[in-house]
Amino acid sequence: MADLSLASSTGGVRNMLLGRRGRGRLHISDVLTYGYLLLGVLVMFAPVIWVVLSSFKTSAALQEFPPTLLPYSTEQVVVEGYEGTLPLFDVITESGDVVQLAQIRRVGLNAQMVDPTDPEAGRIVVPVANATPVREIHFAVENYVQLLASSGSEIWRFVFNSLFITVAATIITLIMNSMAAFALSKYRFRGDSLALVAILSTLMIPATVVLVPTYLIVAQLGLVNNLWGVILPTVATPTGVFLLRQYMLTIPDELIEAARMDHASEWRIFWRIILPLSSPALAVVAIFSILSRWNDFLLPLVVLNRREVFTLQLALASYQDENVVRYEQLLAMTTLTALPLAFAFIFLQRYITSGIASTGIK
């Protein structure tokens, strides 16, 4: 049965990717559709691929212009009589031949080089315009090694802070939003439509407008430099309330009436009937909450001032200052920070389309 299911799934994916409208040949709609999808893939994933590959480049490779997609580095050789390694170059001689020389130093438009196979022949002065570095693909894994070594135990503290904020805020958001959506979808009271409009109208208020009042409230509660000062201010989201309300409208009222006839309490109806039936919409709200909480920067920047309570997003900002920006470690940290979101989206993305589609059915 498992083999049949896998074969059916594989066949469905194959039919989706290779399906054509025309018989035996591509229809113009097929060309436009595949072209549009390919353009979408490039727009969405090209920046991600660029960041990941750039995180494996050395500091010198990141400063090259024009930039390269793959991480290249100049090949190094050991030359007898010289300390360390020397970069290797392809040099065009006066006769037009190409020889490989190791560069000792560069002075202006000329470079002093030596033949690595015959260092006793002495130094050779070569115009820089005639020398091309011998390059090879090199993944600078040392960027990640140096990042973990320099951060030490701090990086795990940053990970814990981000995870705690994300998990705690998501759980509270699901509870608060689902309770509000249950009241707005299954109870009839004076002003219920006005309450929904008031909740949705908060979407038009930019977060920066309420940032100062939010900080003042957090400060009065004594939650500055406390992770709960980041969690509590935004646990109720109007988008989550709207999505859950629209989905709960599709749940038959007869189920609730039958439960009430069996003397079930309102809390029991909500916990045992409404929440299990609303799991697709809850998954969508959870995904949106995880994405926003994990990537949140502005509110933690204002509320959290001590390094021991920094999140990963605040830690990213610490890799640059007014004097220097460590791009190689910044890109490595960015890649590590994005990995949890990538895995969460890969495993939960099937709930997004189904959940959002279901919230539009009434």
Short mmCIF file of C-alpha atoms in Angstrom, two decimals:
data_model
loop_
_atom_site.label_atom_id
_atom_site.label_comp_id
_atom_site.label_asym_id
_atom_site.label_seq_id
_atom_site.Cartn_x
_atom_site.Cartn_y
_atom_site.Cartn_z
CA MET A 1 0.00 0.00 0.00
CA ALA A 2 2.84 2.36 0.82
CA ASP A 3 4.42 1.71 -2.59
CA LEU A 4 1.08 2.41 -4.32
CA SER A 5 0.67 5.64 -2.37
CA LEU A 6 4.20 6.74 -3.23
CA ALA A 7 3.73 5.84 -6.88
CA SER A 8 0.42 7.72 -6.98
CA SER A 9 2.02 10.78 -5.38
CA THR A 10 4.97 10.66 -7.77
CA GLY A 11 2.64 10.28 -10.73
CA GLY A 12 0.59 13.26 -9.58
CA VAL A 13 3.67 15.47 -9.32
CA ARG A 14 4.87 14.28 -12.73
CA ASN A 15 1.51 15.03 -14.31
CA MET A 16 1.43 18.47 -12.72
CA LEU A 17 4.92 19.38 -13.97
CA LEU A 18 4.63 17.83 -17.44
CA GLY A 19 0.94 18.40 -18.11
CA ARG A 20 0.06 20.15 -21.38
CA ARG A 21 -3.05 21.73 -22.74
CA GLY A 22 -2.17 20.99 -26.34
CA ARG A 23 -2.16 17.44 -27.73
CA GLY A 24 1.38 16.28 -28.46
CA ARG A 25 2.85 19.77 -28.51
CA LEU A 26 3.08 22.84 -26.30
CA HIS A 27 0.16 25.23 -26.41
CA ILE A 28 0.78 28.96 -26.10
CA SER A 29 -0.92 28.86 -22.68
CA ASP A 30 1.56 26.15 -21.60
CA VAL A 31 4.51 28.34 -22.60
CA LEU A 32 3.10 31.36 -20.77
CA THR A 33 2.27 29.31 -17.68
CA TYR A 34 5.68 27.64 -17.38
CA GLY A 35 7.43 30.92 -18.16
CA TYR A 36 5.49 32.70 -15.44
CA LEU A 37 6.21 29.93 -12.92
CA LEU A 38 9.91 29.90 -13.82
CA LEU A 39 10.09 33.67 -13.39
CA GLY A 40 8.42 33.34 -9.99
CA VAL A 41 10.91 30.68 -8.90
CA LEU A 42 13.84 32.86 -9.95
CA VAL A 43 12.47 35.95 -8.20
CA MET A 44 11.74 34.02 -4.99
CA PHE A 45 14.79 31.80 -4.71
CA ALA A 46 17.59 33.72 -6.44
CA PRO A 47 18.22 36.02 -3.41
CA VAL A 48 18.15 33.02 -1.06
CA ILE A 49 20.66 31.08 -3.17
CA TRP A 50 22.85 34.18 -3.43
CA VAL A 51 22.94 34.66 0.36
CA VAL A 52 23.69 30.98 1.05
CA LEU A 53 26.51 30.81 -1.51
CA SER A 54 27.91 34.17 -0.38
CA SER A 55 28.09 32.89 3.20
CA PHE A 56 30.80 30.48 1.98
CA LYS A 57 32.93 33.24 0.39
CA THR A 58 36.02 34.74 1.94
CA SER A 59 36.18 38.40 2.88
CA ALA A 60 38.28 39.16 -0.21
CA ALA A 61 35.86 37.32 -2.51
CA LEU A 62 32.91 39.31 -1.15
CA GLN A 63 34.64 42.58 -2.10
CA GLU A 64 35.28 41.56 -5.72
CA PHE A 65 33.62 43.45 -8.56
CA PRO A 66 31.90 42.23 -10.58
CA PRO A 67 30.67 39.72 -8.00
CA THR A 68 30.54 36.01 -8.74
CA LEU A 69 27.77 33.56 -7.91
CA LEU A 70 29.98 30.68 -6.79
CA PRO A 71 32.56 31.10 -4.01
CA TYR A 72 35.94 31.32 -5.72
CA SER A 73 39.35 31.81 -4.15
CA THR A 74 42.82 32.32 -5.56
CA GLU A 75 44.89 29.14 -5.51
CA GLN A 76 47.80 29.28 -3.05
CA VAL A 77 51.21 27.57 -3.40
CA VAL A 78 54.14 27.01 -1.08
CA VAL A 79 57.40 28.39 -2.46
CA GLU A 80 60.73 27.43 -0.97
CA GLY A 81 62.40 30.37 0.78
CA TYR A 82 59.17 32.26 1.42
CA GLU A 83 57.02 32.15 4.51
CA GLY A 84 53.43 30.98 4.25
CA THR A 85 51.68 30.56 0.93
CA LEU A 86 51.71 32.80 -2.15
CA PRO A 87 48.83 33.42 -4.60
CA LEU A 88 49.22 31.81 -8.01
CA PHE A 89 48.73 33.78 -11.25
CA ASP A 90 48.60 33.01 -14.97
CA VAL A 91 51.01 35.51 -16.54
CA ILE A 92 51.24 36.39 -20.24
CA THR A 93 54.89 36.79 -21.17
CA GLU A 94 56.28 39.09 -23.88
CA SER A 95 56.42 36.14 -26.27
CA GLY A 96 52.70 35.46 -25.74
CA ASP A 97 53.17 32.31 -23.67
CA VAL A 98 51.23 31.75 -20.46
CA VAL A 99 53.18 30.71 -17.37
CA GLN A 100 52.17 30.29 -13.76
CA LEU A 101 53.97 32.53 -11.26
CA ALA A 102 53.50 33.14 -7.54
CA GLN A 103 53.01 36.74 -6.46
CA ILE A 104 55.28 38.02 -3.68
CA ARG A 105 53.91 41.53 -3.47
CA ARG A 106 52.21 44.16 -5.58
CA VAL A 107 53.54 47.70 -5.97
CA GLY A 108 51.32 50.03 -7.98
CA LEU A 109 50.72 48.68 -11.47
CA ASN A 110 53.48 46.08 -11.20
CA ALA A 111 53.82 42.93 -9.13
CA GLN A 112 56.91 41.05 -7.97
CA MET A 113 56.56 37.37 -8.76
CA VAL A 114 58.62 34.21 -8.63
CA ASP A 115 58.53 30.91 -10.47
CA PRO A 116 57.30 28.35 -7.89
CA THR A 117 59.13 25.54 -9.72
CA ASP A 118 62.43 27.48 -9.82
CA PRO A 119 62.53 30.07 -7.00
CA GLU A 120 66.32 30.40 -7.27
CA ALA A 121 65.88 32.15 -10.64
CA GLY A 122 64.97 35.31 -8.71
CA ARG A 123 62.10 37.75 -8.73
CA ILE A 124 60.30 38.82 -11.88
CA VAL A 125 58.52 42.16 -12.31
CA VAL A 126 55.20 41.65 -14.11
CA PRO A 127 52.58 44.26 -15.11
CA VAL A 128 49.36 43.61 -13.21
CA ALA A 129 47.37 43.84 -16.44
CA ASN A 130 49.17 40.72 -17.74
CA ALA A 131 48.42 38.62 -14.63
CA THR A 132 45.20 36.69 -13.98
CA PRO A 133 44.69 34.89 -10.68
CA VAL A 134 44.31 31.12 -10.84
CA ARG A 135 40.95 30.57 -9.20
CA GLU A 136 39.19 27.52 -7.90
CA ILE A 137 35.85 26.91 -6.21
CA HIS A 138 36.38 27.02 -2.47
CA PHE A 139 33.66 26.88 0.17
CA ALA A 140 34.91 28.88 3.13
CA VAL A 141 33.50 26.66 5.88
CA GLU A 142 35.78 28.55 8.25
CA ASN A 143 33.19 31.36 8.25
CA TYR A 144 30.84 29.14 10.22
CA VAL A 145 33.65 27.75 12.36
CA GLN A 146 34.83 31.25 13.28
CA LEU A 147 31.24 32.34 13.93
CA LEU A 148 30.60 29.52 16.38
CA ALA A 149 34.05 29.92 17.95
CA SER A 150 33.76 33.69 18.42
CA SER A 151 30.19 33.53 19.70
CA GLY A 152 30.88 30.64 22.06
CA SER A 153 27.92 29.87 24.30
CA GLU A 154 26.31 33.22 23.41
CA ILE A 155 24.87 31.94 20.15
CA TRP A 156 22.98 29.19 21.99
CA ARG A 157 21.61 31.83 24.36
CA PHE A 158 20.40 33.83 21.33
CA VAL A 159 18.80 30.69 19.88
CA PHE A 160 17.05 29.93 23.16
CA ASN A 161 15.74 33.50 23.46
CA SER A 162 14.35 33.44 19.91
CA LEU A 163 12.82 29.98 20.37
CA PHE A 164 11.24 30.92 23.69
CA ILE A 165 9.72 34.11 22.29
CA THR A 166 8.48 32.35 19.15
CA VAL A 167 6.97 29.30 20.87
CA ALA A 168 5.43 31.16 23.82
CA ALA A 169 4.03 33.96 21.66
CA THR A 170 2.61 31.50 19.11
CA ILE A 171 0.82 29.43 21.78
CA ILE A 172 -0.68 32.52 23.45
CA THR A 173 -1.61 33.98 20.05
CA LEU A 174 -3.48 30.82 19.05
CA ILE A 175 -5.41 30.77 22.33
CA MET A 176 -6.31 34.47 22.31
CA ASN A 177 -7.20 34.64 18.62
CA SER A 178 -9.24 31.43 18.64
CA MET A 179 -11.26 32.56 21.67
CA ALA A 180 -12.02 35.92 20.05
CA ALA A 181 -12.88 34.24 16.73
CA PHE A 182 -15.19 31.77 18.52
CA ALA A 183 -17.08 34.62 20.16
CA LEU A 184 -17.37 36.59 16.91
CA SER A 185 -18.47 33.61 14.82
CA LYS A 186 -20.81 31.64 17.10
CA TYR A 187 -22.33 34.25 19.40
CA ARG A 188 -24.83 36.90 18.40
CA PHE A 189 -24.72 40.08 20.47
CA ARG A 190 -25.28 43.77 19.92
CA GLY A 191 -22.20 45.33 18.32
CA ASP A 192 -20.59 42.08 17.11
CA SER A 193 -20.07 43.49 13.59
CA LEU A 194 -18.72 46.73 15.05
CA ALA A 195 -16.27 44.75 17.20
CA LEU A 196 -15.02 42.86 14.13
CA VAL A 197 -14.60 46.10 12.16
CA ALA A 198 -12.72 47.66 15.08
CA ILE A 199 -10.35 44.68 15.22
CA LEU A 200 -9.71 44.72 11.48
CA SER A 201 -9.23 48.50 11.44
CA THR A 202 -6.10 48.08 13.56
CA LEU A 203 -4.45 46.62 10.44
CA MET A 204 -4.26 50.18 9.09
CA ILE A 205 -2.18 51.38 12.05
CA PRO A 206 1.59 51.03 11.39
CA ALA A 207 3.58 49.31 14.11
CA THR A 208 5.88 52.34 14.44
CA VAL A 209 2.93 54.55 15.47
CA VAL A 210 2.19 52.49 18.59
CA LEU A 211 5.83 51.67 19.34
CA VAL A 212 6.31 54.43 21.94
CA PRO A 213 3.03 53.75 23.81
CA THR A 214 3.87 50.04 23.77
CA TYR A 215 7.28 50.70 25.27
CA LEU A 216 5.79 52.95 27.97
CA ILE A 217 3.33 50.20 28.96
CA VAL A 218 6.10 47.59 28.99
CA ALA A 219 8.27 49.89 31.13
CA GLN A 220 5.42 50.50 33.59
CA LEU A 221 4.96 46.75 33.94
CA GLY A 222 8.68 46.32 34.64
CA LEU A 223 9.25 44.09 31.61
CA VAL A 224 12.13 46.00 30.00
CA ASN A 225 15.01 43.58 29.29
CA ASN A 226 12.56 40.74 29.88
CA LEU A 227 11.52 38.31 27.14
CA TRP A 228 7.89 38.63 28.22
CA GLY A 229 8.10 42.32 27.31
CA VAL A 230 8.43 41.21 23.68
CA ILE A 231 5.86 38.40 23.88
CA LEU A 232 2.85 40.05 25.54
CA PRO A 233 2.33 43.32 23.56
CA THR A 234 1.36 41.62 20.28
CA VAL A 235 -0.21 38.30 21.28
CA ALA A 236 -3.56 39.26 19.68
CA THR A 237 -3.35 39.74 15.91
CA PRO A 238 -6.28 41.01 13.81
CA THR A 239 -5.27 38.82 10.87
CA GLY A 240 -5.40 35.70 13.03
CA VAL A 241 -8.80 36.64 14.47
CA PHE A 242 -10.21 37.22 10.98
CA LEU A 243 -8.85 33.98 9.51
CA LEU A 244 -10.08 31.88 12.42
CA ARG A 245 -13.49 33.57 12.45
CA GLN A 246 -13.99 32.93 8.74
CA TYR A 247 -13.07 29.29 9.20
CA MET A 248 -15.27 28.81 12.28
CA LEU A 249 -18.25 30.15 10.33
CA THR A 250 -18.05 26.95 8.24
CA ILE A 251 -18.52 24.76 11.34
CA PRO A 252 -22.24 23.81 11.60
CA ASP A 253 -24.08 25.42 14.50
CA GLU A 254 -25.97 22.15 14.96
CA LEU A 255 -22.84 20.59 16.49
CA ILE A 256 -22.75 23.29 19.16
CA GLU A 257 -26.48 23.01 19.83
CA ALA A 258 -26.19 19.24 20.22
CA ALA A 259 -23.33 19.68 22.67
CA ARG A 260 -25.34 22.17 24.69
CA MET A 261 -28.23 19.74 24.84
CA ASP A 262 -25.79 17.25 26.36
CA HIS A 263 -25.03 19.87 29.02
CA ALA A 264 -21.52 20.61 27.73
CA SER A 265 -20.07 23.87 29.01
CA GLU A 266 -19.05 26.63 26.62
CA TRP A 267 -15.40 26.02 27.42
CA ARG A 268 -15.81 22.29 26.71
CA ILE A 269 -17.50 23.08 23.39
CA PHE A 270 -14.66 25.41 22.47
CA TRP A 271 -11.90 23.01 23.58
CA ARG A 272 -13.33 19.68 22.39
CA ILE A 273 -15.27 20.66 19.27
CA ILE A 274 -14.25 24.02 17.82
CA LEU A 275 -10.47 23.79 18.20
CA PRO A 276 -10.06 20.26 16.70
CA LEU A 277 -12.25 21.18 13.73
CA SER A 278 -10.31 24.42 13.21
CA SER A 279 -6.87 22.77 13.03
CA PRO A 280 -6.15 23.80 9.37
CA ALA A 281 -6.82 27.48 10.15
CA LEU A 282 -4.88 27.21 13.43
CA ALA A 283 -1.92 25.83 11.47
CA VAL A 284 -2.00 28.84 9.12
CA VAL A 285 -2.13 31.30 12.02
CA ALA A 286 0.70 29.39 13.74
CA ILE A 287 2.88 29.61 10.61
CA PHE A 288 2.28 33.35 10.27
CA SER A 289 3.02 33.84 13.97
CA ILE A 290 6.25 31.83 13.77
CA LEU A 291 7.45 33.81 10.76
CA SER A 292 6.70 37.20 12.31
CA ARG A 293 8.04 36.37 15.78
CA TRP A 294 11.26 34.79 14.57
CA ASN A 295 12.00 37.72 12.24
CA ASP A 296 10.82 40.48 14.60
CA PHE A 297 13.50 43.13 15.07
CA LEU A 298 11.96 46.50 15.96
CA LEU A 299 10.19 45.62 19.23
CA PRO A 300 13.08 43.52 20.63
CA LEU A 301 15.47 46.33 19.67
CA VAL A 302 13.50 48.77 21.85
CA VAL A 303 12.66 46.47 24.77
CA LEU A 304 15.82 44.34 25.06
CA ASN A 305 19.02 46.24 25.84
CA ARG A 306 21.21 43.65 27.58
CA ARG A 307 23.16 41.24 25.40
CA GLU A 308 22.15 38.16 27.40
CA VAL A 309 18.50 38.67 26.36
CA PHE A 310 19.24 39.38 22.69
CA THR A 311 17.41 37.43 20.00
CA LEU A 312 19.10 36.13 16.87
CA GLN A 313 17.92 39.15 14.88
CA LEU A 314 19.53 41.53 17.37
CA ALA A 315 22.68 39.41 17.36
CA LEU A 316 22.84 39.86 13.59
CA ALA A 317 23.05 43.62 14.03
CA SER A 318 26.03 43.20 16.38
CA TYR A 319 28.19 41.97 13.47
CA GLN A 320 28.33 45.49 12.05
CA ASP A 321 29.19 48.86 13.52
CA GLU A 322 30.15 52.31 12.28
CA ASN A 323 33.73 51.24 11.55
CA VAL A 324 33.60 47.75 10.06
CA VAL A 325 31.11 45.20 8.77
CA ARG A 326 32.11 41.53 8.94
CA TYR A 327 30.15 40.45 5.90
CA GLU A 328 31.32 36.83 5.88
CA GLN A 329 30.13 36.21 9.45
CA LEU A 330 27.02 38.34 8.92
CA LEU A 331 25.98 36.19 5.93
CA ALA A 332 26.81 32.97 7.79
CA MET A 333 24.68 34.10 10.74
CA THR A 334 21.87 35.09 8.37
CA THR A 335 21.91 31.63 6.79
CA LEU A 336 21.82 29.89 10.17
CA THR A 337 18.99 32.17 11.31
CA ALA A 338 16.88 31.39 8.24
CA LEU A 339 17.26 27.60 8.47
CA PRO A 340 14.56 27.03 11.14
CA LEU A 341 12.06 29.06 9.11
CA ALA A 342 12.93 27.12 5.96
CA PHE A 343 12.34 23.76 7.67
CA ALA A 344 9.13 25.00 9.29
CA PHE A 345 7.81 26.18 5.93
CA ILE A 346 8.82 22.95 4.16
CA PHE A 347 6.98 20.74 6.66
CA LEU A 348 3.94 22.99 7.17
CA GLN A 349 3.47 24.62 3.76
CA ARG A 350 0.66 22.21 2.78
CA TYR A 351 -1.49 23.78 5.50
CA ILE A 352 -1.08 27.28 4.09
CA THR A 353 -3.04 26.86 0.83
CA SER A 354 -5.66 24.54 2.31
CA GLY A 355 -6.17 26.69 5.40
CA ILE A 356 -6.38 30.01 3.56
CA ALA A 357 -8.69 28.51 0.93
CA SER A 358 -10.97 27.14 3.65
CA THR A 359 -11.21 30.51 5.44
CA GLY A 360 -12.79 32.00 2.35
CA ILE A 361 -15.65 29.44 2.28
CA LYS A 362 -18.74 30.48 4.21
#
